Amino acid sequence: MHIWVDADACPVVIKEVLFRAAERCQVMVTLVANQPLRIPKSKFISTLQVMKGFDVADNEIVARARAGDLVITSDIPLSADVLAKGALALTPRGEQYTDDNIKSRLTMRDFMDTLRASGIESGGPPALSQADRQAFANKLDTILAKAARQKS
């Protein structure tokens, strides 16, 4: 399993959880972003800087992700694309996108885009809470433990 991180929008506290998991589980984590990122020295953690532009990082993640990989992102269309390739998708809030829930999430996203385009203010998501961080860490541990069992 390789973990790909849509790093431009990923909260620092979530990256720190991923860095610890990379070392603990000896799994590769690659942060994909359109700007330079600071990461700890580790043979399990790397960055991939892409050109600036709409969906450039997302497209790079889709191109590189393989079945069984894990993608960390809040981007619903990116999640749909990697799910179609057999990868897993997990939000920084610990919500896992699946084949069962991705279509309804895409529909809701499109609906909210339509509302915003018509001038209705919908606001953004709430700030990442401690409960969100814990939910992410717990779900990540579950996914990594399952991958380790399948590997052995």
mmCIF file of C-alpha atoms in Angstrom:
data_model
loop_
_atom_site.group_PDB
_atom_site.id
_atom_site.type_symbol
_atom_site.label_atom_id
_atom_site.label_comp_id
_atom_site.label_asym_id
_atom_site.label_seq_id
_atom_site.Cartn_x
_atom_site.Cartn_y
_atom_site.Cartn_z
ATOM 1 C CA MET A 1 0.000 0.000 0.000
ATOM 2 C CA HIS A 2 1.139 3.498 -0.857
ATOM 3 C CA ILE A 3 -0.535 6.505 0.755
ATOM 4 C CA TRP A 4 -1.049 9.516 -1.527
ATOM 5 C CA VAL A 5 -1.924 12.829 0.135
ATOM 6 C CA ASP A 6 -3.715 15.686 -1.605
ATOM 7 C CA ALA A 7 -1.416 17.908 0.417
ATOM 8 C CA ASP A 8 -2.333 21.458 -0.626
ATOM 9 C CA ALA A 9 -5.495 21.352 1.502
ATOM 10 C CA CYS A 10 -4.530 18.698 4.055
ATOM 11 C CA PRO A 11 -4.346 20.052 7.618
ATOM 12 C CA VAL A 12 -0.922 19.986 9.279
ATOM 13 C CA VAL A 13 -2.196 17.871 12.198
ATOM 14 C CA ILE A 14 -3.362 15.189 9.738
ATOM 15 C CA LYS A 15 0.011 15.217 7.976
ATOM 16 C CA GLU A 16 1.654 14.677 11.371
ATOM 17 C CA VAL A 17 -0.580 11.645 12.009
ATOM 18 C CA LEU A 18 0.422 10.308 8.583
ATOM 19 C CA PHE A 19 4.132 10.879 9.264
ATOM 20 C CA ARG A 20 3.929 8.865 12.488
ATOM 21 C CA ALA A 21 1.957 6.100 10.753
ATOM 22 C CA ALA A 22 4.502 5.935 7.916
ATOM 23 C CA GLU A 23 7.311 5.244 10.382
ATOM 24 C CA ARG A 24 5.304 2.907 12.605
ATOM 25 C CA CYS A 25 3.903 0.788 9.757
ATOM 26 C CA GLN A 26 6.781 1.308 7.319
ATOM 27 C CA VAL A 27 4.403 2.394 4.574
ATOM 28 C CA MET A 28 5.250 4.913 1.861
ATOM 29 C CA VAL A 29 3.516 8.297 2.127
ATOM 30 C CA THR A 30 3.779 10.793 -0.729
ATOM 31 C CA LEU A 31 2.465 14.330 -0.349
ATOM 32 C CA VAL A 32 1.427 15.814 -3.690
ATOM 33 C CA ALA A 33 1.236 19.611 -3.845
ATOM 34 C CA ASN A 34 1.855 22.562 -6.127
ATOM 35 C CA GLN A 35 4.218 24.166 -3.645
ATOM 36 C CA PRO A 36 7.285 23.022 -1.714
ATOM 37 C CA LEU A 37 6.483 21.200 1.534
ATOM 38 C CA ARG A 38 8.521 20.541 4.645
ATOM 39 C CA ILE A 39 8.585 16.924 5.705
ATOM 40 C CA PRO A 40 10.588 14.972 8.261
ATOM 41 C CA LYS A 41 13.602 13.017 7.054
ATOM 42 C CA SER A 42 12.364 9.490 6.439
ATOM 43 C CA LYS A 43 12.781 6.798 3.846
ATOM 44 C CA PHE A 44 8.981 6.360 4.022
ATOM 45 C CA ILE A 45 7.923 9.994 3.409
ATOM 46 C CA SER A 46 8.351 11.984 0.203
ATOM 47 C CA THR A 47 6.873 14.928 -1.651
ATOM 48 C CA LEU A 48 5.919 15.371 -5.258
ATOM 49 C CA GLN A 49 5.673 18.976 -6.379
ATOM 50 C CA VAL A 50 3.482 19.539 -9.435
ATOM 51 C CA MET A 51 2.875 22.642 -11.537
ATOM 52 C CA LYS A 52 0.281 25.116 -10.327
ATOM 53 C CA GLY A 53 -3.087 24.804 -11.999
ATOM 54 C CA PHE A 54 -6.608 23.534 -11.603
ATOM 55 C CA ASP A 55 -6.649 19.821 -10.645
ATOM 56 C CA VAL A 56 -2.961 19.284 -11.543
ATOM 57 C CA ALA A 57 -2.216 17.607 -8.185
ATOM 58 C CA ASP A 58 -5.463 15.625 -8.358
ATOM 59 C CA ASN A 59 -4.653 14.383 -11.856
ATOM 60 C CA GLU A 60 -1.171 13.331 -10.751
ATOM 61 C CA ILE A 61 -2.605 11.354 -7.836
ATOM 62 C CA VAL A 62 -5.112 9.621 -10.131
ATOM 63 C CA ALA A 63 -2.328 8.763 -12.587
ATOM 64 C CA ARG A 64 -0.100 7.253 -9.886
ATOM 65 C CA ALA A 65 -2.578 5.589 -7.519
ATOM 66 C CA ARG A 66 -2.984 1.831 -7.851
ATOM 67 C CA ALA A 67 -5.516 -0.662 -6.564
ATOM 68 C CA GLY A 68 -5.038 -1.076 -2.833
ATOM 69 C CA ASP A 69 -3.415 2.346 -2.334
ATOM 70 C CA LEU A 70 -4.922 4.912 0.020
ATOM 71 C CA VAL A 71 -5.627 8.521 -0.976
ATOM 72 C CA ILE A 72 -6.132 11.197 1.679
ATOM 73 C CA THR A 73 -8.338 13.982 0.327
ATOM 74 C CA SER A 74 -11.499 15.979 0.879
ATOM 75 C CA ASP A 75 -11.941 16.277 -2.886
ATOM 76 C CA ILE A 76 -14.991 14.227 -3.848
ATOM 77 C CA PRO A 77 -14.318 13.979 -7.618
ATOM 78 C CA LEU A 78 -10.721 12.898 -6.880
ATOM 79 C CA SER A 79 -12.083 10.288 -4.482
ATOM 80 C CA ALA A 80 -14.464 8.985 -7.155
ATOM 81 C CA ASP A 81 -11.604 8.695 -9.646
ATOM 82 C CA VAL A 82 -9.313 6.737 -7.313
ATOM 83 C CA LEU A 83 -12.156 4.496 -6.148
ATOM 84 C CA ALA A 84 -12.720 3.596 -9.812
ATOM 85 C CA LYS A 85 -9.082 2.431 -9.907
ATOM 86 C CA GLY A 86 -9.529 0.228 -6.831
ATOM 87 C CA ALA A 87 -7.794 2.555 -4.380
ATOM 88 C CA LEU A 88 -9.246 3.667 -1.045
ATOM 89 C CA ALA A 89 -10.191 7.278 -0.249
ATOM 90 C CA LEU A 90 -10.225 8.792 3.242
ATOM 91 C CA THR A 91 -10.993 12.372 4.259
ATOM 92 C CA PRO A 92 -8.958 14.234 6.900
ATOM 93 C CA ARG A 93 -12.075 13.944 9.096
ATOM 94 C CA GLY A 94 -11.881 10.145 9.009
ATOM 95 C CA GLU A 95 -14.747 9.546 6.599
ATOM 96 C CA GLN A 96 -14.042 6.812 4.100
ATOM 97 C CA TYR A 97 -15.527 7.196 0.642
ATOM 98 C CA THR A 98 -16.779 3.943 -0.825
ATOM 99 C CA ASP A 99 -18.544 2.738 -3.942
ATOM 100 C CA ASP A 100 -21.727 2.795 -1.831
ATOM 101 C CA ASN A 101 -21.550 6.466 -0.802
ATOM 102 C CA ILE A 102 -19.553 8.279 -3.499
ATOM 103 C CA LYS A 103 -22.426 8.874 -5.921
ATOM 104 C CA SER A 104 -24.583 10.574 -3.281
ATOM 105 C CA ARG A 105 -21.575 12.693 -2.203
ATOM 106 C CA LEU A 106 -20.984 13.771 -5.811
ATOM 107 C CA THR A 107 -24.658 14.665 -6.183
ATOM 108 C CA MET A 108 -24.621 16.752 -2.989
ATOM 109 C CA ARG A 109 -21.395 18.469 -4.060
ATOM 110 C CA ASP A 110 -22.915 19.387 -7.436
ATOM 111 C CA PHE A 111 -26.064 20.660 -5.707
ATOM 112 C CA MET A 112 -24.017 22.864 -3.358
ATOM 113 C CA ASP A 113 -21.992 24.186 -6.319
ATOM 114 C CA THR A 114 -25.263 25.141 -8.014
ATOM 115 C CA LEU A 115 -26.436 26.966 -4.877
ATOM 116 C CA ARG A 116 -23.163 28.858 -4.577
ATOM 117 C CA ALA A 117 -23.265 29.772 -8.293
ATOM 118 C CA SER A 118 -26.744 31.229 -7.804
ATOM 119 C CA GLY A 119 -25.445 33.491 -5.026
ATOM 120 C CA ILE A 120 -26.599 31.534 -2.002
ATOM 121 C CA GLU A 121 -23.942 31.508 0.710
ATOM 122 C CA SER A 122 -23.478 27.994 2.019
ATOM 123 C CA GLY A 123 -20.372 28.529 4.117
ATOM 124 C CA GLY A 124 -17.533 26.075 4.336
ATOM 125 C CA PRO A 125 -16.946 23.077 6.531
ATOM 126 C CA PRO A 126 -16.397 23.620 10.242
ATOM 127 C CA ALA A 127 -12.852 23.723 11.602
ATOM 128 C CA LEU A 128 -11.199 20.366 12.139
ATOM 129 C CA SER A 129 -12.003 19.268 15.681
ATOM 130 C CA GLN A 130 -10.174 16.975 18.070
ATOM 131 C CA ALA A 131 -12.916 14.397 17.437
ATOM 132 C CA ASP A 132 -12.236 14.670 13.685
ATOM 133 C CA ARG A 133 -8.521 14.119 14.249
ATOM 134 C CA GLN A 134 -9.227 11.095 16.410
ATOM 135 C CA ALA A 135 -11.686 9.699 13.851
ATOM 136 C CA PHE A 136 -9.025 10.072 11.143
ATOM 137 C CA ALA A 137 -6.332 8.380 13.236
ATOM 138 C CA ASN A 138 -8.657 5.513 14.175
ATOM 139 C CA LYS A 139 -9.795 4.901 10.583
ATOM 140 C CA LEU A 140 -6.219 5.126 9.297
ATOM 141 C CA ASP A 141 -5.113 2.545 11.888
ATOM 142 C CA THR A 142 -7.953 0.237 10.842
ATOM 143 C CA ILE A 143 -7.039 0.525 7.149
ATOM 144 C CA LEU A 144 -3.318 -0.021 7.799
ATOM 145 C CA ALA A 145 -3.960 -3.008 10.075
ATOM 146 C CA LYS A 146 -6.156 -4.622 7.426
ATOM 147 C CA ALA A 147 -3.504 -3.998 4.749
ATOM 148 C CA ALA A 148 -0.841 -5.561 6.995
ATOM 149 C CA ARG A 149 -2.988 -8.663 7.552
ATOM 150 C CA GLN A 150 -3.553 -9.038 3.811
ATOM 151 C CA LYS A 151 0.160 -8.626 3.141
ATOM 152 C CA SER A 152 1.180 -11.463 5.498
#
